[in-house]
XYZ file of C-alpha atoms in Angstrom:
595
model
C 131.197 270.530 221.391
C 131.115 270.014 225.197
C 128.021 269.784 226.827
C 126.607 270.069 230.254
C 125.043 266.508 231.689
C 121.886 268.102 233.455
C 120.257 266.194 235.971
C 116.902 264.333 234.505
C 115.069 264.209 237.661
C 114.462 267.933 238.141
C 110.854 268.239 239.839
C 108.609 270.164 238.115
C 105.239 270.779 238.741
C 102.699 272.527 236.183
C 99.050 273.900 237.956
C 96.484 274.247 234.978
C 93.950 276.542 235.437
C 90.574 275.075 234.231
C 87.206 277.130 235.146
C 83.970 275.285 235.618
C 81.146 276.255 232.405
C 79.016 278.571 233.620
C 75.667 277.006 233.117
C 73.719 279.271 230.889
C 70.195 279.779 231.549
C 67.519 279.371 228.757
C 64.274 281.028 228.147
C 61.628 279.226 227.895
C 61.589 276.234 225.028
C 58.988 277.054 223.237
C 59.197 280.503 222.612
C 62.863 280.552 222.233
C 62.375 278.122 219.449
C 60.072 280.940 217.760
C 62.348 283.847 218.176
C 65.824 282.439 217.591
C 66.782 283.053 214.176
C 70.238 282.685 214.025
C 72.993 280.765 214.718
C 75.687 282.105 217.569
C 78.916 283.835 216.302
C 81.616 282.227 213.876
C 83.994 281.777 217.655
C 82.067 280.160 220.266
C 83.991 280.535 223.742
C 86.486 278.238 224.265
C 85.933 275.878 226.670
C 89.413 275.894 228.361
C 88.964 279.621 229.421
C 85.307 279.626 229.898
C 83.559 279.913 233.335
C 83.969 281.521 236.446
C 87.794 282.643 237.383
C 88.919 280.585 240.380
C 91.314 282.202 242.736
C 94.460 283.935 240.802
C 96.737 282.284 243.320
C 95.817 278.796 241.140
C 97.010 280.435 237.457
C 99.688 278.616 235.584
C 103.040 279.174 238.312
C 106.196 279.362 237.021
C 107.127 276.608 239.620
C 110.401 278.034 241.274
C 109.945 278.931 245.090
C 111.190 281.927 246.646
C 112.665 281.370 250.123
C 111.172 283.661 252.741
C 112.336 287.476 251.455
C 111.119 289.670 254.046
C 111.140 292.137 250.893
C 108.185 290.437 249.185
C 104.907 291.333 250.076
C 102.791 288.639 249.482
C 101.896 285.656 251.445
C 102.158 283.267 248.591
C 105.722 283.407 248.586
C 105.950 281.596 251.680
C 103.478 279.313 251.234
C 105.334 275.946 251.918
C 104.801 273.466 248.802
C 103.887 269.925 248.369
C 107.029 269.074 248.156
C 110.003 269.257 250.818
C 113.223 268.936 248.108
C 111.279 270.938 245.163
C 113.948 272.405 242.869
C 111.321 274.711 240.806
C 111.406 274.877 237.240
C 110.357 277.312 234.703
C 107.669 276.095 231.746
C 108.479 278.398 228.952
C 106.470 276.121 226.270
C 103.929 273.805 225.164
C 103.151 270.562 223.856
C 101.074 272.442 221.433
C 104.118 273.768 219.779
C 104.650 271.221 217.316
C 108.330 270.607 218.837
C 109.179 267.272 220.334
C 108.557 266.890 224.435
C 111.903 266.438 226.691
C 112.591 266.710 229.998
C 115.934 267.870 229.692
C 116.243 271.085 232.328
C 119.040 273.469 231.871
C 120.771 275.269 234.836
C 120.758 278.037 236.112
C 123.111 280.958 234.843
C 124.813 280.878 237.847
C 125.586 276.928 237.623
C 126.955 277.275 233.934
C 130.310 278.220 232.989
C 132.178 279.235 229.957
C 133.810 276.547 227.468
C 136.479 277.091 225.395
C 135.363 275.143 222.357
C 133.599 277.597 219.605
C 130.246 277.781 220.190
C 128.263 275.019 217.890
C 125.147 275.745 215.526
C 124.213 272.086 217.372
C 121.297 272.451 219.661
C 121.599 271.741 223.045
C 118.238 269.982 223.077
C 115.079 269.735 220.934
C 112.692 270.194 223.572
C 109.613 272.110 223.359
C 109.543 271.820 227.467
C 112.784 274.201 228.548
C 112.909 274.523 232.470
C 115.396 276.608 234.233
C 116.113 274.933 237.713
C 118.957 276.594 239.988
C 118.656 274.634 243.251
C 120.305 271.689 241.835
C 124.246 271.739 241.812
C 126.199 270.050 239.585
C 129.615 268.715 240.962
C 132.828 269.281 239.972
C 133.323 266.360 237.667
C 130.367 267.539 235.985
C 131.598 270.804 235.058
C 133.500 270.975 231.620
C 136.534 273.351 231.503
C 135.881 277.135 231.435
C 136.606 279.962 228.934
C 139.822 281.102 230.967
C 140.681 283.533 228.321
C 137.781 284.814 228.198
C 136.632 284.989 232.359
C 136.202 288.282 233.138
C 137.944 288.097 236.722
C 141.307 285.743 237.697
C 140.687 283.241 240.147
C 143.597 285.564 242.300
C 141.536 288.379 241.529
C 138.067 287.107 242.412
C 138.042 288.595 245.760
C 139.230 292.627 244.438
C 136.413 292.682 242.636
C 132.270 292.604 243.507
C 131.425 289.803 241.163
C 129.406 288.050 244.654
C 126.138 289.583 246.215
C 127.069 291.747 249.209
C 125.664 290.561 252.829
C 122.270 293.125 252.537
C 121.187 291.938 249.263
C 118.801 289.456 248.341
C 119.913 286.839 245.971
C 117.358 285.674 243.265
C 117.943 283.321 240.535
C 115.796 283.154 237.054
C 113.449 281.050 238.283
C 113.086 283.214 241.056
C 112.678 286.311 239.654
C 109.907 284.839 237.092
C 107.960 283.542 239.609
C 107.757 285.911 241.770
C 107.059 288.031 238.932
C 103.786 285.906 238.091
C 102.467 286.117 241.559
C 103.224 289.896 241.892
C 103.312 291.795 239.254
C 100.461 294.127 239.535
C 99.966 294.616 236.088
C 99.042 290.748 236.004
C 96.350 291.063 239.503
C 94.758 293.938 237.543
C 94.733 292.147 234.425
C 93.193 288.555 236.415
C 90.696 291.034 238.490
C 89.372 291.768 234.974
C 88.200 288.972 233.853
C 86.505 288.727 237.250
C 84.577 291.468 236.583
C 83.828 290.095 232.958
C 82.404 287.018 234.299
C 80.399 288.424 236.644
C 79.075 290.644 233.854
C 78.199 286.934 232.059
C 76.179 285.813 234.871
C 74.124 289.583 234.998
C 73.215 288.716 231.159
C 72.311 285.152 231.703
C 69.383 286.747 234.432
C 68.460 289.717 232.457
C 64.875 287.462 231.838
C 64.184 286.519 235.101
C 61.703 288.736 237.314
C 62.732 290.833 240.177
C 61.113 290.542 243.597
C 59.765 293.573 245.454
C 57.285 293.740 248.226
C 56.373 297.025 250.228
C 53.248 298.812 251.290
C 51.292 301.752 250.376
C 48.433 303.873 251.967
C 46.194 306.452 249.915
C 43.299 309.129 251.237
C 41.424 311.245 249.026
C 39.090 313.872 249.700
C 37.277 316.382 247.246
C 36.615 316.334 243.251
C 37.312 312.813 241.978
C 36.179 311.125 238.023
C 34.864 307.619 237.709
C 34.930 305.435 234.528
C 32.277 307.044 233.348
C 33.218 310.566 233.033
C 31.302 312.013 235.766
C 33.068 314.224 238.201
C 32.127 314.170 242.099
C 33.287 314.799 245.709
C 34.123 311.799 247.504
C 36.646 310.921 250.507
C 37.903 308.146 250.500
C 41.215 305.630 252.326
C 42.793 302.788 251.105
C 45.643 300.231 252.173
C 48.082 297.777 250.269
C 50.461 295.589 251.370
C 52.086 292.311 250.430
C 53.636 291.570 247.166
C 54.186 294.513 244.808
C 53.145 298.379 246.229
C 51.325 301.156 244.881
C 48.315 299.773 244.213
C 44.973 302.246 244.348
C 41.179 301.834 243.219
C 41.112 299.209 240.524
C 44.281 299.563 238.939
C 47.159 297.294 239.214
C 49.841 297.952 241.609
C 52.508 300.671 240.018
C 55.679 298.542 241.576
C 54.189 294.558 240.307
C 55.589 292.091 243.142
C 57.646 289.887 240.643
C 58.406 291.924 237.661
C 60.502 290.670 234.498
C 60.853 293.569 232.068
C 63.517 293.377 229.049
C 64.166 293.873 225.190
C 63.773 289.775 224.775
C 66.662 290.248 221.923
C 69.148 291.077 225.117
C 68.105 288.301 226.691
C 69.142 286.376 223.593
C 72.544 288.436 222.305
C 73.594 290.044 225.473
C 74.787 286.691 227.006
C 76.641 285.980 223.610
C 78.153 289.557 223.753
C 79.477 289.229 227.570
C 80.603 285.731 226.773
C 82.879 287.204 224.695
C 83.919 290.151 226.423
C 84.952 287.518 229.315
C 86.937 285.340 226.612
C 88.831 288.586 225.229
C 89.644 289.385 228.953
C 90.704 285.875 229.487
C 93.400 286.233 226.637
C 94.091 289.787 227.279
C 95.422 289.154 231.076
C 97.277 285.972 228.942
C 99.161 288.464 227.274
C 99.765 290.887 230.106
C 101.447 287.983 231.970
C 103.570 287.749 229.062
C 104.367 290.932 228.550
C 105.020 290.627 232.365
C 107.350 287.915 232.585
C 109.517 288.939 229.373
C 110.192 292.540 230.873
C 110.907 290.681 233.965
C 113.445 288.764 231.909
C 115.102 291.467 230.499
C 115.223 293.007 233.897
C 116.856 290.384 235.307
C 119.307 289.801 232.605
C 120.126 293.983 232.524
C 120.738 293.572 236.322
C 123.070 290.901 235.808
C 124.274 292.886 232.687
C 125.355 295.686 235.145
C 126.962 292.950 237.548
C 129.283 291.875 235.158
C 129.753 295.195 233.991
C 131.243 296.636 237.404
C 133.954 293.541 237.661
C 134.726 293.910 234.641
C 135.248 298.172 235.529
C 136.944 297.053 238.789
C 139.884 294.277 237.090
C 140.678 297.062 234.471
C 140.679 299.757 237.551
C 143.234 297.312 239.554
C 145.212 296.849 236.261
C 145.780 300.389 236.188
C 146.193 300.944 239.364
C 148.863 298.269 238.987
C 150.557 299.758 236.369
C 150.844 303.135 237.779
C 152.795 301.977 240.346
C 155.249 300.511 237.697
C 154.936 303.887 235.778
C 155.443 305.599 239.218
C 159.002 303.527 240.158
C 160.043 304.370 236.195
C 159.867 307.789 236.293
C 161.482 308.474 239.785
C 164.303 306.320 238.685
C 164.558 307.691 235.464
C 164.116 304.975 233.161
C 160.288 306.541 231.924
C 159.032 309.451 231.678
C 156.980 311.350 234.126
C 154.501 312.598 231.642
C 153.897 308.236 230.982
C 153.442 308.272 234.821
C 150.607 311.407 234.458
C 148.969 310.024 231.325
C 148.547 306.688 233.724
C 147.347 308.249 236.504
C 145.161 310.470 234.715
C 143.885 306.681 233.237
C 143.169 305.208 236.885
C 140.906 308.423 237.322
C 138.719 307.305 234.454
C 138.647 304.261 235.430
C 137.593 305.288 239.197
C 134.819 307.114 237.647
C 133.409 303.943 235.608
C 133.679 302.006 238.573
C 130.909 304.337 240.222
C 128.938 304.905 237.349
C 129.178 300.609 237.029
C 127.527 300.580 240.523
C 124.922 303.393 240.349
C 123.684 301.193 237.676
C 123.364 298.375 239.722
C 121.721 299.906 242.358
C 119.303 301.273 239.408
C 118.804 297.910 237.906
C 118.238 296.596 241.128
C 115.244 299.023 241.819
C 113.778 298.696 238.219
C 113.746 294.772 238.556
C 112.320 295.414 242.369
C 109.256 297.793 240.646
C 108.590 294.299 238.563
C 108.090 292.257 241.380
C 105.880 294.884 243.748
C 109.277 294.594 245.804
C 110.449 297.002 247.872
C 112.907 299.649 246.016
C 115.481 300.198 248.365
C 116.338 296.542 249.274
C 118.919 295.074 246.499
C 118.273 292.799 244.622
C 121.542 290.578 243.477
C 121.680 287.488 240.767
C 124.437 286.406 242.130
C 125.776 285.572 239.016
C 129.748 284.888 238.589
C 130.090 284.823 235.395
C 127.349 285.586 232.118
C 127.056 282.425 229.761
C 124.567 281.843 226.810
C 121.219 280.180 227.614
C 119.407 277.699 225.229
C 115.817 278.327 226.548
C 114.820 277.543 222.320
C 116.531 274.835 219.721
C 116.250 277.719 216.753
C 116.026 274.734 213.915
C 112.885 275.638 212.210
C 112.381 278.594 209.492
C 111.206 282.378 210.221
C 108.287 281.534 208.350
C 107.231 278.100 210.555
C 108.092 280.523 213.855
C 105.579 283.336 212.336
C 102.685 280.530 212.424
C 103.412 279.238 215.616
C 103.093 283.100 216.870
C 100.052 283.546 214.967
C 98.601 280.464 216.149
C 99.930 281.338 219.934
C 99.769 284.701 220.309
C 96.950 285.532 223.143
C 96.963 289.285 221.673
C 95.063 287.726 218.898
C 92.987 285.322 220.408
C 92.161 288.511 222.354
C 91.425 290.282 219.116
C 89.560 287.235 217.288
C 87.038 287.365 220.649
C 86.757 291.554 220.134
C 85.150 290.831 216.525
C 83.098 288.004 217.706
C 81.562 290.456 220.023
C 81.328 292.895 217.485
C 79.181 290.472 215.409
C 76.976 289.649 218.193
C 75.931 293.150 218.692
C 75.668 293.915 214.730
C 73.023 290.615 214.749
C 71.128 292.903 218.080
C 70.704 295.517 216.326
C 69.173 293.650 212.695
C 66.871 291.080 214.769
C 66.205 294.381 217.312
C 62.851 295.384 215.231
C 61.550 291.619 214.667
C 61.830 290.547 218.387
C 59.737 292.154 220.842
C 59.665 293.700 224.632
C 58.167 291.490 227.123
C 56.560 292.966 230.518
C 56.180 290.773 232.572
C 54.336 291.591 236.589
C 52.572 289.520 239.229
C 51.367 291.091 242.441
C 49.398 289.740 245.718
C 48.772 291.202 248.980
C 45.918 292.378 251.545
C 44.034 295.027 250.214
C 41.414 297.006 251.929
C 39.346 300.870 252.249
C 36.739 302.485 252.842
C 34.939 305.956 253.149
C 36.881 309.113 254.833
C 39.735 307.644 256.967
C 38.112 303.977 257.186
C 39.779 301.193 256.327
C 37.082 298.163 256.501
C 36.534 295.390 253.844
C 39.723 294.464 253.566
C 40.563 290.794 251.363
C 43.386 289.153 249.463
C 43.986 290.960 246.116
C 46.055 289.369 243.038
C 47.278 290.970 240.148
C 48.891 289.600 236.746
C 49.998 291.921 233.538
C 51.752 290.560 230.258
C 52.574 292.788 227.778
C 54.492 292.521 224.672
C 55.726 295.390 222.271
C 57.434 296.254 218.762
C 59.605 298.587 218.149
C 60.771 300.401 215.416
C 62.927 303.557 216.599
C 62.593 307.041 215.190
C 60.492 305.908 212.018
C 63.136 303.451 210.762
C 65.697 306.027 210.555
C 67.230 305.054 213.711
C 67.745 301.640 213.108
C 69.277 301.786 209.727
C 72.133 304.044 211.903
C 72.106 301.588 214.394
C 73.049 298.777 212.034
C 75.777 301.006 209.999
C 77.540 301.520 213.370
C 77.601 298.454 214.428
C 78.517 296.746 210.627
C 81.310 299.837 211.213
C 82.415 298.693 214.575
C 82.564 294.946 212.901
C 85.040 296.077 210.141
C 87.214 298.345 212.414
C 87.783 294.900 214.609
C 88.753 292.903 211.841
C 91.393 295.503 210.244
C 92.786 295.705 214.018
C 93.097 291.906 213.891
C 94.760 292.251 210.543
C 97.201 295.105 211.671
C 98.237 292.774 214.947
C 99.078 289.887 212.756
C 101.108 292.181 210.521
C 102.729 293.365 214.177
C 102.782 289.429 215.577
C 104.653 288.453 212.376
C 107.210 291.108 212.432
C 107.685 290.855 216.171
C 108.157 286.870 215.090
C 111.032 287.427 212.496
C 112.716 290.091 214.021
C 113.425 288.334 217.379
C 114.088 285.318 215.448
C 116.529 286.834 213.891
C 118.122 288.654 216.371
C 118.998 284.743 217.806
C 120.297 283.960 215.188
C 122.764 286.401 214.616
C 123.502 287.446 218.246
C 124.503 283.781 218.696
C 127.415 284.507 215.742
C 128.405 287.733 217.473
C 129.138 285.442 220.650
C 131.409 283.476 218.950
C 132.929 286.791 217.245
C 133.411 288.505 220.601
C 135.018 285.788 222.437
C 137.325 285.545 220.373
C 138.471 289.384 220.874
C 138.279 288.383 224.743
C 140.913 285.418 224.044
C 143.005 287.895 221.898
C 142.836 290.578 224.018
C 143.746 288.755 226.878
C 146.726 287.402 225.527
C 147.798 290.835 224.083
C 147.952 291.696 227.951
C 149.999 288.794 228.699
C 152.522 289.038 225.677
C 152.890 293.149 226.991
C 152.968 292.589 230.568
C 155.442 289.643 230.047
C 157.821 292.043 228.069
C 157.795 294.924 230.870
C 158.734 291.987 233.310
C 161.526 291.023 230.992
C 162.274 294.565 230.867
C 161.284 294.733 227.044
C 159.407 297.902 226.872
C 158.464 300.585 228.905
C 155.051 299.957 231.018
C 153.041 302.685 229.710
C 152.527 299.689 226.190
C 150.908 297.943 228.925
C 147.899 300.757 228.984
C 146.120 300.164 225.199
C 145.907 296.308 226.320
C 144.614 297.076 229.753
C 142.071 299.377 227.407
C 141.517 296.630 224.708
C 140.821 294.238 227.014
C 138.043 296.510 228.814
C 136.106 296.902 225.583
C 136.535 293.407 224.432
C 134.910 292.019 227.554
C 132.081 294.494 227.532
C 131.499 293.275 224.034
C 131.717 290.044 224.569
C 129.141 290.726 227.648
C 127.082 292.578 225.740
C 126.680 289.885 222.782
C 125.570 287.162 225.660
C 123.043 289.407 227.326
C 121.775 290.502 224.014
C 121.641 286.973 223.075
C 119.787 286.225 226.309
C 117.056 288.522 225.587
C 116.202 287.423 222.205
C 115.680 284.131 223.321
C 112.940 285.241 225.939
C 112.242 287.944 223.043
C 111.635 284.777 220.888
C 109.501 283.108 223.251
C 107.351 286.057 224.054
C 106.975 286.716 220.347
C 105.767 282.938 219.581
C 103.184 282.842 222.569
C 105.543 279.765 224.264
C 105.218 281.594 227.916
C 101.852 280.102 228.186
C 100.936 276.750 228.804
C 97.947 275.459 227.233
């Protein structure tokens, strides 16, 4: 089998996203040593997606640069890059895969061309590191010879038919369209500005013990019927004045608002930072799997759009061999040698064709504006791959078993990393609610300010006034009764996580052996389908060489000018199909991210 010679030194770059631990704040030694009575969850958070998100600009990049599309509205596009001559490259796997590291890159579909060899069960590398790089070209001697029978435009024909990108559109490769995809895709900011939030809801339970700071003032005058601590009942008028540290504070009570208060169930301070700890994980490996939900449809949008490319040349070469052959039907049947119902069966032919060639580019233009949607591009700019002709890519060496792909996906899969963090959280709050009763409420205020009053509206004798209140509290709700519910819903809420972890690696594991699958035997269909091209193609020949030779009569041109149609839409329709399940494949086994 003949086989491309890819250039080794195709730059690459790959940004890591690492967050700094977030430190966690303790309570104090002693007592935490007398209250904690458990250890934390089975999952602690990982420590390459704890801590605070930096910006999303600095997430793992699909490293292939955009050039300056006036279409794209963000300013990252144009940011210029480190490097002057960087080709880009797609990282669609991990060293974590268990596959063996390469740095073979592959080309872009628009730098590969057909071969005319079978296609081989051989892999074309046995990397677990697959890049896509399109700036690269390979020269001529490089390129080995072409599936001519199986083209889907002559080299004489290549300029009839709209196989190139037209002047207004803008022409993005692979790597293009999956990085630009990455940086924006709103479905991926929304997912990052999540995990923001969760973060920020880490650091909120990491303070819920320490006090709050208030300082104010307050004035008070009484006149009339008043009651001491003795129980005697009087008239009085009296005035008094607070201010400093705390407010509210009248006759020998403390102050109502303390100056530093700290007031919380002391079992939140313990569990709640566990519990948004894990919320923050789960929202780590949710947006994961957002961006590669993201970059998959983004895939198959790209490949559909290149899918409808190929589909309008091939709609225009069987419209111009119609065309063609009604003006052969056209000279028969005024001369006499055919017959003018041949000519009106032909022309009635180049109508249907006519017709496919608008439908061909209404679903372009529709392509186009799906694709555009995926990239938060504008709509009504096109959007061209500038694609000549549709090959098979080899993003994945498909060597291994279903079975070793299903633990790779189960092992990958950020959906249930996402999943595993859900029922950690749910355990956390089912050990809240059983240590609830045993841990108490702590009340915590300190208050100091200038205090001062007097009789009627005096205010004499003033001095510096401090006050200091602990308090600490049981609590057992609703006479028992509502704690035993308490702990069934949450014991509830902990089984309902783990059977939705069971049910998504049911769903991983299908996904797994279905797409792997689908490689596997779209890869024979290719095979299958070109040869019907090659067959086709030389049913054409064989007919259109007897009407020359004046064989036949040209209307036994028309079923090869229709066989040919259908066997290179089949033949395009087993690549792109073929093209999908790899990126299917590599959604399904996690290998978008990069660990």
């Amino acid at each position: 089998m003949m086989q491309h010679k890819w250039p080794k030194d195709a730059p690459h770059r790959h940004h890591s996203r690492r967050f700094a631990l977030i430190p966690r704040v303790v309570v104090n030694g002693i007592l935490a040593a007398a209250l904690v009575m458990t250890a934390g969850c089975i999952s602690s958070r990982p420590s390459n997606i704890a801590g605070k998100p930096v910006d999303p600009t600095h997430y793992d990049r699909f490293e292939q640069v955009a050039s300056d599309l006036p279409i794209y509205r963000t300013e990252s596009v144009t940011k210029d890059r480190s490097s002057a001559n960087h080709a880009g490259a797609v990282r669609l796997a991990s060293a974590e895969s268990g596959h063996q590291e390469s740095s073979a890159t592959a080309p872009s579909i628009s730098e590969g061309i057909e071969s005319s060899e079978p296609l081989s069960d051989e892999p074309i590398s046995d990397t677990a590191f697959v890049t896509l790089a399109s700036s690269e070209k390979t020269s001529a001697d490089e390129i080995p010879p072409g599936y001519n029978d199986a083209t889907l435009a002559t080299e004489e024909q290549a300029g009839r038919f709209n196989t190139a990108p037209s002047a207004s559109a803008y022409q993005l490769s692979l790597g293009n369209i999956l990085y630009l995809a990455d940086v924006q895709n709103p479905n991926i900011a929304l997912a990052r500005e999540r995990i923001n939030e969760a973060y920020a809801r880490v650091e909120q339970a990491d303070t819920l013990w320490l006090p709050s700071i208030r300082s104010g003032l307050n004035y008070n005058h009484h006149d009339g019927a008043i009651q001491d601590v003795a129980g005697r009942v009087f008239n009085t008028s009296r005035s008094s004045f607070y201010g400093g540290m705390g407010a509210g504070a009248v006759g020998a009570g403390s102050p109502i608002a303390p100056g530093l208060m700290a007031q919380f169930h002391l079992t939140d301070a313990i569990f709640q930072p566990r519990i948004a700890s894990h919320q923050a994980s789960s929202r780590q490996y949710g947006a994961a799997a957002t961006r590669n939900d993201a970059l998959r449809d983004a895939a198959f949008a790209y490949l559909e759009l290149v899918r409808a490319e190929q589909d309008r040349a091939i709609a225009q070469q069987a419209l111009f061999h119609t065309e063609e052959l009604s003006s052969v039907t056209s000279a028969y049947a005024r001369t006499g040698q055919g017959l003018q119902s041949d000519n009106e069966r032909v022309l009635a032919e180049v109508a249907v064709r006519r017709d496919e060639v608008v439908q061909s580019e209404e679903a372009v233009v529709t392509a186009s504006a799906r694709l555009a949607a995926l990239l938060h591009a504008d709509p009504s700019m096109t959007i061209s791959s500038g694609e000549p002709v549709v090959i098979p890519l080899e993003i994945l060496t498909v060597q291994g078993t279903a079975g070793e792909y299903v633990a790779t996906g189960l092992s990958r899969r950020p959906e249930l990393a996402e999943q595993q963090q859900l029922v950690c959280e749910a355990i956390e709050r089912m050990k809240r609610e059983r240590y609830a009763p045993l841990i108490p409420s702590v009340l915590l205020g300190v208050s100091y300010g200038g205090f001062g009053g007097g009789f009627g509206s005096d205010i004499t004798n003033s001095n510096g006034r401090l006050d200091a209140d602990a308090m600490a509290y049981w609590e057992v709700r609703n006479l028992g009764f509502g704690e035993k519910a308490a702990r069934e819903q949450t014991s509830s809420a902990v089984r309902q996580a783990q059977w939705r972890n069971l049910a998504l690696m049911d769903t991983v594991a299908r996904e797994v052996v279905d797409a792997h699958t689908q490689v596997i035997k779209r890869r024979e269909r290719i095979e299958i389908c070109r040869l019907g091209v090659v067959a086709a193609k030389r049913s054409f020949d064989l007919n259109l060489d007897r009407i020359r030779n004046a064989q036949g009569l040209p209307i036994e041109v028309l079923q090869s000018i229709q066989a040919l149609r259908v066997a290179q839409r089949t033949f395009l329709n087993a690549v792109v199909d073929y093209n999908q399940s790899q990126f299917q494949l590599c959604h399904a086994t996690g290998w978008f991210l990069a660990t």
